[in-house]
Amino acid sequence: MFTVNPKLLLQRPCRIAVISGSPKYPEIHGTVSFFKACNGSLAVAEIFNLPSDKRVFAMHIHNGTECSGNTDDPFANAGSHLNLFNEEHPFHTGDLPALFSNNGYAWTAFYTNRFQPTQVKGYPVIIHAAPDDYHTQPSGNSGEKIACGIIK
Ligand SMILES: [Cu+2]
Ligand SMILES: [Zn+2]
C-alpha cells in the first residue's frame, strides 16, 4: 500500500507543466506537477474549463518538445506517447490516468513508478477530447489534442 507523506505536497514540485488550451479551446488552463516519490513520481493535475459536454479526458506525456502544430492538429509537434522502454500502449512511460471532469474542473493525483520527474523534463503533457480506451495502438483512440503544456 502506497501512502503519501503530506509534507511532500508542501514542497515545491520537482517539475511542473503549465497547461493551455488549443486555439479551439482557449479557456482551458491548469497545471500538472510532478513530485519525486518512492522510485517514481507523485503527480497532481488541476485543470480548469474543460469542455462541459464531455466528462472523461485522456492524458499522456508525449515525446515531442513543443506545444505547436498546424491547423488540423494544433499540437502535432507534441509527437506520440513517450515510450522510454519500448512498451505497447497502455504501458508507455507517458500513459497516465484519465482526467474526470466536474463541470469542467478536474483535480487528480496519482503515483507512478514509470518515471522519475527528471526523466520527463522538456516533454509535453497532452489532454485529449476523448477517453483513452487503454487498448487501441498506438495511442488509445483518445481523439483530438485539446490542451498542452511542456514539463519544465
Ligand atoms: Cu496523448
Ligand atoms: Zn500510450
Short mmCIF file of N, CA and C and ligand atoms in Angstrom, two decimals:
data_model
loop_
_atom_site.label_atom_id
_atom_site.label_comp_id
_atom_site.label_asym_id
_atom_site.label_seq_id
_atom_site.Cartn_x
_atom_site.Cartn_y
_atom_site.Cartn_z
N MET A 1 0.85 -1.20 0.00
CA MET A 1 0.00 0.00 0.00
C MET A 1 0.88 1.24 0.00
N PHE A 2 0.63 2.13 -0.92
CA PHE A 2 1.41 3.37 -1.02
C PHE A 2 0.69 4.46 -0.26
N THR A 3 1.41 5.12 0.65
CA THR A 3 0.81 6.25 1.34
C THR A 3 1.60 7.51 1.03
N VAL A 4 0.91 8.62 0.94
CA VAL A 4 1.53 9.90 0.60
C VAL A 4 1.91 10.63 1.88
N ASN A 5 3.18 11.00 1.99
CA ASN A 5 3.59 11.87 3.07
C ASN A 5 3.04 13.27 2.80
N PRO A 6 2.17 13.79 3.68
CA PRO A 6 1.55 15.10 3.39
C PRO A 6 2.58 16.20 3.19
N LYS A 7 3.77 16.05 3.82
CA LYS A 7 4.81 17.07 3.66
C LYS A 7 5.26 17.20 2.21
N LEU A 8 5.12 16.10 1.46
CA LEU A 8 5.52 16.09 0.06
C LEU A 8 4.77 17.17 -0.73
N LEU A 9 3.50 17.33 -0.41
CA LEU A 9 2.67 18.27 -1.16
C LEU A 9 2.99 19.71 -0.81
N LEU A 10 3.72 19.92 0.28
CA LEU A 10 4.08 21.28 0.65
C LEU A 10 5.40 21.70 0.01
N GLN A 11 6.13 20.72 -0.52
CA GLN A 11 7.37 21.05 -1.21
C GLN A 11 7.06 21.63 -2.58
N ARG A 12 8.01 22.39 -3.10
CA ARG A 12 7.85 22.82 -4.50
C ARG A 12 7.91 21.58 -5.38
N PRO A 13 7.08 21.52 -6.43
CA PRO A 13 7.18 20.37 -7.31
C PRO A 13 8.55 20.32 -7.98
N CYS A 14 9.01 19.09 -8.24
CA CYS A 14 10.26 18.94 -8.98
C CYS A 14 10.10 19.48 -10.39
N ARG A 15 8.94 19.20 -10.99
CA ARG A 15 8.68 19.60 -12.37
C ARG A 15 7.23 20.05 -12.47
N ILE A 16 6.98 21.03 -13.33
CA ILE A 16 5.60 21.47 -13.50
C ILE A 16 5.33 21.81 -14.96
N ALA A 17 4.18 21.37 -15.43
CA ALA A 17 3.71 21.75 -16.77
C ALA A 17 2.54 22.71 -16.61
N VAL A 18 2.66 23.88 -17.20
CA VAL A 18 1.54 24.83 -17.22
C VAL A 18 0.74 24.54 -18.49
N ILE A 19 -0.52 24.17 -18.30
CA ILE A 19 -1.35 23.69 -19.40
C ILE A 19 -2.16 24.82 -20.02
N SER A 20 -2.19 24.87 -21.35
CA SER A 20 -3.03 25.83 -22.08
C SER A 20 -3.82 25.10 -23.15
N GLY A 21 -5.02 25.60 -23.43
CA GLY A 21 -5.86 25.01 -24.45
C GLY A 21 -5.40 25.36 -25.86
N SER A 22 -5.86 24.57 -26.82
CA SER A 22 -5.60 24.84 -28.24
C SER A 22 -6.43 26.06 -28.66
N PRO A 23 -6.19 26.59 -29.88
CA PRO A 23 -6.99 27.75 -30.34
C PRO A 23 -8.50 27.50 -30.28
N LYS A 24 -8.91 26.22 -30.45
CA LYS A 24 -10.34 25.89 -30.36
C LYS A 24 -10.85 25.87 -28.92
N TYR A 25 -9.94 25.67 -27.96
CA TYR A 25 -10.31 25.58 -26.53
C TYR A 25 -9.44 26.53 -25.70
N PRO A 26 -9.47 27.84 -26.02
CA PRO A 26 -8.53 28.77 -25.37
C PRO A 26 -8.78 28.95 -23.87
N GLU A 27 -9.97 28.55 -23.41
CA GLU A 27 -10.31 28.77 -22.00
C GLU A 27 -9.70 27.70 -21.08
N ILE A 28 -9.20 26.59 -21.65
CA ILE A 28 -8.62 25.53 -20.80
C ILE A 28 -7.28 26.02 -20.24
N HIS A 29 -7.09 25.85 -18.92
CA HIS A 29 -5.79 26.13 -18.32
C HIS A 29 -5.64 25.31 -17.05
N GLY A 30 -4.41 25.21 -16.57
CA GLY A 30 -4.16 24.46 -15.34
C GLY A 30 -2.71 24.08 -15.22
N THR A 31 -2.45 23.14 -14.29
CA THR A 31 -1.08 22.68 -14.07
C THR A 31 -1.07 21.17 -13.86
N VAL A 32 0.04 20.57 -14.24
CA VAL A 32 0.33 19.19 -13.84
C VAL A 32 1.71 19.22 -13.18
N SER A 33 1.76 18.84 -11.90
CA SER A 33 3.00 18.92 -11.12
C SER A 33 3.50 17.51 -10.81
N PHE A 34 4.81 17.35 -10.84
CA PHE A 34 5.43 16.04 -10.60
C PHE A 34 6.40 16.16 -9.43
N PHE A 35 6.15 15.35 -8.40
CA PHE A 35 7.00 15.33 -7.21
C PHE A 35 7.75 14.00 -7.18
N LYS A 36 8.99 14.03 -6.75
CA LYS A 36 9.76 12.80 -6.60
C LYS A 36 9.17 11.98 -5.46
N ALA A 37 8.93 10.70 -5.68
CA ALA A 37 8.35 9.86 -4.63
C ALA A 37 8.70 8.39 -4.85
N CYS A 38 9.33 7.75 -3.87
CA CYS A 38 9.48 6.29 -3.84
C CYS A 38 9.76 5.65 -5.21
N ASN A 39 10.92 5.85 -5.76
CA ASN A 39 11.30 5.25 -7.05
C ASN A 39 10.37 5.64 -8.19
N GLY A 40 9.72 6.76 -8.08
CA GLY A 40 8.84 7.19 -9.16
C GLY A 40 8.43 8.63 -8.95
N SER A 41 7.18 8.90 -9.29
CA SER A 41 6.67 10.27 -9.20
C SER A 41 5.27 10.27 -8.62
N LEU A 42 4.99 11.32 -7.86
CA LEU A 42 3.62 11.62 -7.48
C LEU A 42 3.20 12.81 -8.33
N ALA A 43 2.10 12.66 -9.06
CA ALA A 43 1.66 13.74 -9.95
C ALA A 43 0.33 14.29 -9.46
N VAL A 44 0.18 15.59 -9.57
CA VAL A 44 -1.06 16.27 -9.21
C VAL A 44 -1.47 17.14 -10.39
N ALA A 45 -2.66 16.89 -10.91
CA ALA A 45 -3.17 17.68 -12.04
C ALA A 45 -4.38 18.48 -11.59
N GLU A 46 -4.40 19.75 -11.94
CA GLU A 46 -5.58 20.59 -11.70
C GLU A 46 -5.86 21.36 -12.98
N ILE A 47 -7.00 21.08 -13.59
CA ILE A 47 -7.32 21.66 -14.90
C ILE A 47 -8.69 22.33 -14.83
N PHE A 48 -8.76 23.53 -15.39
CA PHE A 48 -9.99 24.32 -15.39
C PHE A 48 -10.56 24.42 -16.81
N ASN A 49 -11.86 24.58 -16.87
CA ASN A 49 -12.57 24.92 -18.12
C ASN A 49 -12.45 23.89 -19.22
N LEU A 50 -12.46 22.62 -18.84
CA LEU A 50 -12.57 21.57 -19.85
C LEU A 50 -13.95 21.68 -20.50
N PRO A 51 -14.08 21.23 -21.77
CA PRO A 51 -15.39 21.35 -22.43
C PRO A 51 -16.47 20.62 -21.64
N SER A 52 -17.55 21.31 -21.38
CA SER A 52 -18.54 20.79 -20.42
C SER A 52 -19.44 19.71 -21.02
N ASP A 53 -19.33 19.50 -22.34
CA ASP A 53 -20.15 18.43 -22.94
C ASP A 53 -19.49 17.06 -22.82
N LYS A 54 -18.28 17.00 -22.24
CA LYS A 54 -17.61 15.71 -22.05
C LYS A 54 -17.14 15.60 -20.61
N ARG A 55 -16.96 14.36 -20.14
CA ARG A 55 -16.66 14.20 -18.72
C ARG A 55 -15.37 13.44 -18.42
N VAL A 56 -14.82 12.70 -19.41
CA VAL A 56 -13.58 11.96 -19.18
C VAL A 56 -12.60 12.30 -20.30
N PHE A 57 -11.38 12.62 -19.94
CA PHE A 57 -10.38 13.10 -20.89
C PHE A 57 -9.09 12.32 -20.70
N ALA A 58 -8.56 11.78 -21.82
CA ALA A 58 -7.26 11.09 -21.74
C ALA A 58 -6.16 12.10 -21.48
N MET A 59 -5.13 11.65 -20.76
CA MET A 59 -3.96 12.50 -20.50
C MET A 59 -2.71 11.64 -20.67
N HIS A 60 -1.75 12.18 -21.42
CA HIS A 60 -0.49 11.47 -21.64
C HIS A 60 0.67 12.45 -21.59
N ILE A 61 1.87 11.91 -21.38
CA ILE A 61 3.10 12.64 -21.70
C ILE A 61 3.52 12.18 -23.09
N HIS A 62 3.71 13.13 -23.99
CA HIS A 62 4.12 12.79 -25.36
C HIS A 62 5.63 12.97 -25.52
N ASN A 63 6.17 12.56 -26.68
CA ASN A 63 7.63 12.52 -26.83
C ASN A 63 8.21 13.67 -27.66
N GLY A 64 7.37 14.64 -28.03
CA GLY A 64 7.87 15.80 -28.76
C GLY A 64 8.48 16.82 -27.81
N THR A 65 8.71 18.02 -28.34
CA THR A 65 9.33 19.05 -27.50
C THR A 65 8.55 20.36 -27.51
N GLU A 66 7.46 20.40 -28.29
CA GLU A 66 6.74 21.67 -28.43
C GLU A 66 5.23 21.46 -28.41
N CYS A 67 4.52 22.46 -27.86
CA CYS A 67 3.06 22.51 -27.94
C CYS A 67 2.69 23.34 -29.17
N SER A 68 3.08 22.86 -30.34
CA SER A 68 2.77 23.59 -31.57
C SER A 68 2.37 22.58 -32.63
N GLY A 69 1.86 23.09 -33.76
CA GLY A 69 1.42 22.17 -34.80
C GLY A 69 0.90 22.92 -36.00
N ASN A 70 -0.25 22.48 -36.51
CA ASN A 70 -0.82 23.06 -37.72
C ASN A 70 -2.32 23.24 -37.52
N THR A 71 -3.03 23.68 -38.54
CA THR A 71 -4.45 23.95 -38.37
C THR A 71 -5.25 22.67 -38.12
N ASP A 72 -4.83 21.55 -38.70
CA ASP A 72 -5.53 20.27 -38.46
C ASP A 72 -5.28 19.77 -37.04
N ASP A 73 -4.06 19.87 -36.58
CA ASP A 73 -3.67 19.39 -35.26
C ASP A 73 -2.74 20.41 -34.62
N PRO A 74 -3.31 21.31 -33.79
CA PRO A 74 -2.50 22.40 -33.24
C PRO A 74 -1.36 21.93 -32.35
N PHE A 75 -1.39 20.65 -31.94
CA PHE A 75 -0.29 20.13 -31.12
C PHE A 75 0.39 18.94 -31.82
N ALA A 76 0.45 18.97 -33.14
CA ALA A 76 1.08 17.89 -33.90
C ALA A 76 2.53 17.68 -33.48
N ASN A 77 3.22 18.78 -33.14
CA ASN A 77 4.64 18.66 -32.79
C ASN A 77 4.86 18.08 -31.39
N ALA A 78 3.78 17.81 -30.67
CA ALA A 78 3.91 17.14 -29.37
C ALA A 78 4.30 15.68 -29.56
N GLY A 79 4.16 15.15 -30.78
CA GLY A 79 4.59 13.79 -31.06
C GLY A 79 3.64 12.74 -30.53
N SER A 80 4.18 11.53 -30.35
CA SER A 80 3.36 10.42 -29.84
C SER A 80 3.73 10.13 -28.39
N HIS A 81 3.17 9.06 -27.85
CA HIS A 81 3.34 8.80 -26.42
C HIS A 81 4.81 8.57 -26.06
N LEU A 82 5.25 9.20 -24.98
CA LEU A 82 6.61 8.98 -24.50
C LEU A 82 6.77 7.50 -24.16
N ASN A 83 7.82 6.89 -24.71
CA ASN A 83 7.97 5.44 -24.61
C ASN A 83 9.44 5.11 -24.41
N LEU A 84 9.92 5.29 -23.17
CA LEU A 84 11.36 5.14 -22.90
C LEU A 84 11.81 3.69 -22.88
N PHE A 85 10.89 2.75 -22.74
CA PHE A 85 11.28 1.35 -22.53
C PHE A 85 10.64 0.41 -23.54
N ASN A 86 10.28 0.95 -24.72
CA ASN A 86 9.78 0.13 -25.82
C ASN A 86 8.62 -0.77 -25.42
N GLU A 87 7.59 -0.18 -24.84
CA GLU A 87 6.38 -0.91 -24.44
C GLU A 87 5.24 -0.57 -25.39
N GLU A 88 4.16 -1.35 -25.32
CA GLU A 88 2.96 -1.04 -26.08
C GLU A 88 1.99 -0.25 -25.20
N HIS A 89 1.09 0.49 -25.87
CA HIS A 89 0.02 1.18 -25.16
C HIS A 89 -0.87 0.14 -24.48
N PRO A 90 -1.32 0.30 -23.25
CA PRO A 90 -1.21 1.47 -22.37
C PRO A 90 -0.06 1.36 -21.36
N PHE A 91 1.06 0.74 -21.78
CA PHE A 91 2.18 0.59 -20.86
C PHE A 91 3.32 1.55 -21.21
N HIS A 92 3.04 2.53 -22.09
CA HIS A 92 4.04 3.56 -22.38
C HIS A 92 4.41 4.32 -21.11
N THR A 93 5.61 4.83 -21.08
CA THR A 93 6.05 5.70 -19.98
C THR A 93 5.04 6.83 -19.77
N GLY A 94 4.53 7.37 -20.86
CA GLY A 94 3.69 8.56 -20.77
C GLY A 94 2.20 8.30 -20.63
N ASP A 95 1.79 7.07 -20.49
CA ASP A 95 0.36 6.78 -20.33
C ASP A 95 -0.07 7.07 -18.89
N LEU A 96 -0.97 8.01 -18.73
CA LEU A 96 -1.37 8.48 -17.40
C LEU A 96 -2.85 8.17 -17.16
N PRO A 97 -3.28 8.16 -15.89
CA PRO A 97 -4.71 8.03 -15.62
C PRO A 97 -5.51 9.17 -16.26
N ALA A 98 -6.77 8.89 -16.52
CA ALA A 98 -7.64 9.88 -17.16
C ALA A 98 -8.00 11.01 -16.20
N LEU A 99 -8.38 12.15 -16.80
CA LEU A 99 -8.96 13.24 -16.02
C LEU A 99 -10.47 13.05 -15.98
N PHE A 100 -11.06 13.08 -14.80
CA PHE A 100 -12.51 13.05 -14.64
C PHE A 100 -12.97 14.47 -14.33
N SER A 101 -13.78 15.02 -15.22
CA SER A 101 -14.17 16.42 -15.11
C SER A 101 -15.45 16.57 -14.29
N ASN A 102 -15.47 17.64 -13.50
CA ASN A 102 -16.65 18.01 -12.72
C ASN A 102 -17.12 19.36 -13.25
N ASN A 103 -18.04 19.33 -14.19
CA ASN A 103 -18.49 20.57 -14.85
C ASN A 103 -17.31 21.42 -15.34
N GLY A 104 -16.31 20.76 -15.91
CA GLY A 104 -15.18 21.47 -16.49
C GLY A 104 -13.95 21.54 -15.61
N TYR A 105 -14.10 21.18 -14.34
CA TYR A 105 -12.96 21.22 -13.41
C TYR A 105 -12.50 19.81 -13.08
N ALA A 106 -11.20 19.57 -13.20
CA ALA A 106 -10.66 18.25 -12.86
C ALA A 106 -9.49 18.41 -11.91
N TRP A 107 -9.47 17.60 -10.88
CA TRP A 107 -8.33 17.52 -9.96
C TRP A 107 -8.04 16.05 -9.74
N THR A 108 -6.79 15.68 -9.95
CA THR A 108 -6.45 14.29 -9.72
C THR A 108 -5.01 14.16 -9.26
N ALA A 109 -4.74 13.15 -8.48
CA ALA A 109 -3.37 12.84 -8.04
C ALA A 109 -3.14 11.35 -8.23
N PHE A 110 -1.93 11.00 -8.62
CA PHE A 110 -1.62 9.58 -8.78
C PHE A 110 -0.14 9.36 -8.57
N TYR A 111 0.19 8.12 -8.23
CA TYR A 111 1.59 7.70 -8.13
C TYR A 111 1.91 6.81 -9.31
N THR A 112 3.11 6.97 -9.88
CA THR A 112 3.57 6.06 -10.92
C THR A 112 5.03 5.74 -10.71
N ASN A 113 5.42 4.49 -11.00
CA ASN A 113 6.84 4.16 -10.96
C ASN A 113 7.41 4.07 -12.38
N ARG A 114 6.67 4.59 -13.37
CA ARG A 114 7.15 4.53 -14.75
C ARG A 114 8.24 5.54 -15.04
N PHE A 115 8.33 6.59 -14.26
CA PHE A 115 9.36 7.61 -14.49
C PHE A 115 9.59 8.41 -13.21
N GLN A 116 10.80 8.98 -13.14
CA GLN A 116 11.12 9.99 -12.13
C GLN A 116 10.83 11.35 -12.76
N PRO A 117 10.56 12.37 -11.97
CA PRO A 117 10.29 13.70 -12.56
C PRO A 117 11.39 14.16 -13.52
N THR A 118 12.64 13.86 -13.20
CA THR A 118 13.74 14.33 -14.07
C THR A 118 13.69 13.69 -15.46
N GLN A 119 13.11 12.49 -15.57
CA GLN A 119 13.09 11.79 -16.86
C GLN A 119 12.06 12.36 -17.83
N VAL A 120 11.15 13.17 -17.34
CA VAL A 120 10.11 13.70 -18.23
C VAL A 120 10.27 15.20 -18.50
N LYS A 121 11.36 15.77 -18.03
CA LYS A 121 11.64 17.19 -18.24
C LYS A 121 11.69 17.50 -19.74
N GLY A 122 11.00 18.57 -20.14
CA GLY A 122 11.05 19.02 -21.53
C GLY A 122 10.01 18.39 -22.43
N TYR A 123 9.30 17.38 -21.93
CA TYR A 123 8.26 16.73 -22.74
C TYR A 123 6.89 17.37 -22.49
N PRO A 124 5.99 17.26 -23.48
CA PRO A 124 4.67 17.87 -23.31
C PRO A 124 3.64 16.92 -22.66
N VAL A 125 2.84 17.47 -21.75
CA VAL A 125 1.64 16.79 -21.27
C VAL A 125 0.51 17.18 -22.22
N ILE A 126 -0.20 16.19 -22.74
CA ILE A 126 -1.32 16.43 -23.66
C ILE A 126 -2.62 15.95 -23.02
N ILE A 127 -3.66 16.76 -23.15
CA ILE A 127 -5.02 16.36 -22.76
C ILE A 127 -5.83 16.21 -24.04
N HIS A 128 -6.56 15.10 -24.14
CA HIS A 128 -7.35 14.79 -25.33
C HIS A 128 -8.84 15.02 -25.10
N ALA A 129 -9.59 15.11 -26.20
CA ALA A 129 -11.03 15.37 -26.12
C ALA A 129 -11.83 14.14 -25.71
N ALA A 130 -11.22 12.95 -25.82
CA ALA A 130 -11.96 11.71 -25.56
C ALA A 130 -11.22 10.88 -24.51
N PRO A 131 -11.91 9.90 -23.92
CA PRO A 131 -11.23 8.99 -23.00
C PRO A 131 -10.26 8.08 -23.75
N ASP A 132 -9.25 7.62 -23.08
CA ASP A 132 -8.33 6.61 -23.60
C ASP A 132 -9.04 5.26 -23.44
N ASP A 133 -9.01 4.41 -24.50
CA ASP A 133 -9.63 3.09 -24.34
C ASP A 133 -8.65 2.06 -23.75
N TYR A 134 -7.39 2.48 -23.49
CA TYR A 134 -6.35 1.63 -22.89
C TYR A 134 -6.18 0.32 -23.66
N HIS A 135 -6.38 0.39 -24.98
CA HIS A 135 -6.31 -0.83 -25.78
C HIS A 135 -5.78 -0.55 -27.18
N THR A 136 -6.41 0.37 -27.92
CA THR A 136 -6.07 0.63 -29.31
C THR A 136 -4.63 1.15 -29.44
N GLN A 137 -3.86 0.55 -30.39
CA GLN A 137 -2.49 1.00 -30.67
C GLN A 137 -2.54 2.10 -31.73
N PRO A 138 -1.63 3.09 -31.67
CA PRO A 138 -0.60 3.23 -30.63
C PRO A 138 -0.98 4.20 -29.52
N SER A 139 -2.23 4.70 -29.54
CA SER A 139 -2.48 5.82 -28.61
C SER A 139 -3.86 5.80 -27.97
N GLY A 140 -4.52 4.65 -27.96
CA GLY A 140 -5.75 4.52 -27.18
C GLY A 140 -6.96 5.23 -27.75
N ASN A 141 -6.88 5.62 -29.05
CA ASN A 141 -8.03 6.24 -29.72
C ASN A 141 -8.60 7.40 -28.90
N SER A 142 -7.72 8.28 -28.46
CA SER A 142 -8.10 9.31 -27.50
C SER A 142 -8.62 10.59 -28.12
N GLY A 143 -8.60 10.66 -29.45
CA GLY A 143 -9.20 11.83 -30.11
C GLY A 143 -8.30 13.04 -30.12
N GLU A 144 -8.95 14.15 -30.43
CA GLU A 144 -8.28 15.43 -30.64
C GLU A 144 -7.44 15.85 -29.42
N LYS A 145 -6.29 16.48 -29.70
CA LYS A 145 -5.47 17.07 -28.62
C LYS A 145 -6.03 18.46 -28.33
N ILE A 146 -6.53 18.67 -27.12
CA ILE A 146 -7.21 19.94 -26.82
C ILE A 146 -6.40 20.86 -25.91
N ALA A 147 -5.38 20.33 -25.22
CA ALA A 147 -4.58 21.18 -24.35
C ALA A 147 -3.19 20.58 -24.21
N CYS A 148 -2.22 21.46 -23.87
CA CYS A 148 -0.82 21.02 -23.86
C CYS A 148 -0.02 21.91 -22.92
N GLY A 149 1.02 21.33 -22.36
CA GLY A 149 1.97 22.11 -21.56
C GLY A 149 3.28 21.36 -21.45
N ILE A 150 4.40 22.09 -21.59
CA ILE A 150 5.72 21.46 -21.50
C ILE A 150 6.13 21.32 -20.02
N ILE A 151 6.66 20.17 -19.67
CA ILE A 151 7.12 19.92 -18.29
C ILE A 151 8.46 20.64 -18.10
N LYS A 152 8.44 21.62 -17.19
CA LYS A 152 9.65 22.46 -17.00
C LYS A 152 10.28 22.19 -15.64
CU CU B 1 -1.88 11.79 -25.88
ZN ZN B 2 0.32 5.11 -24.85
#
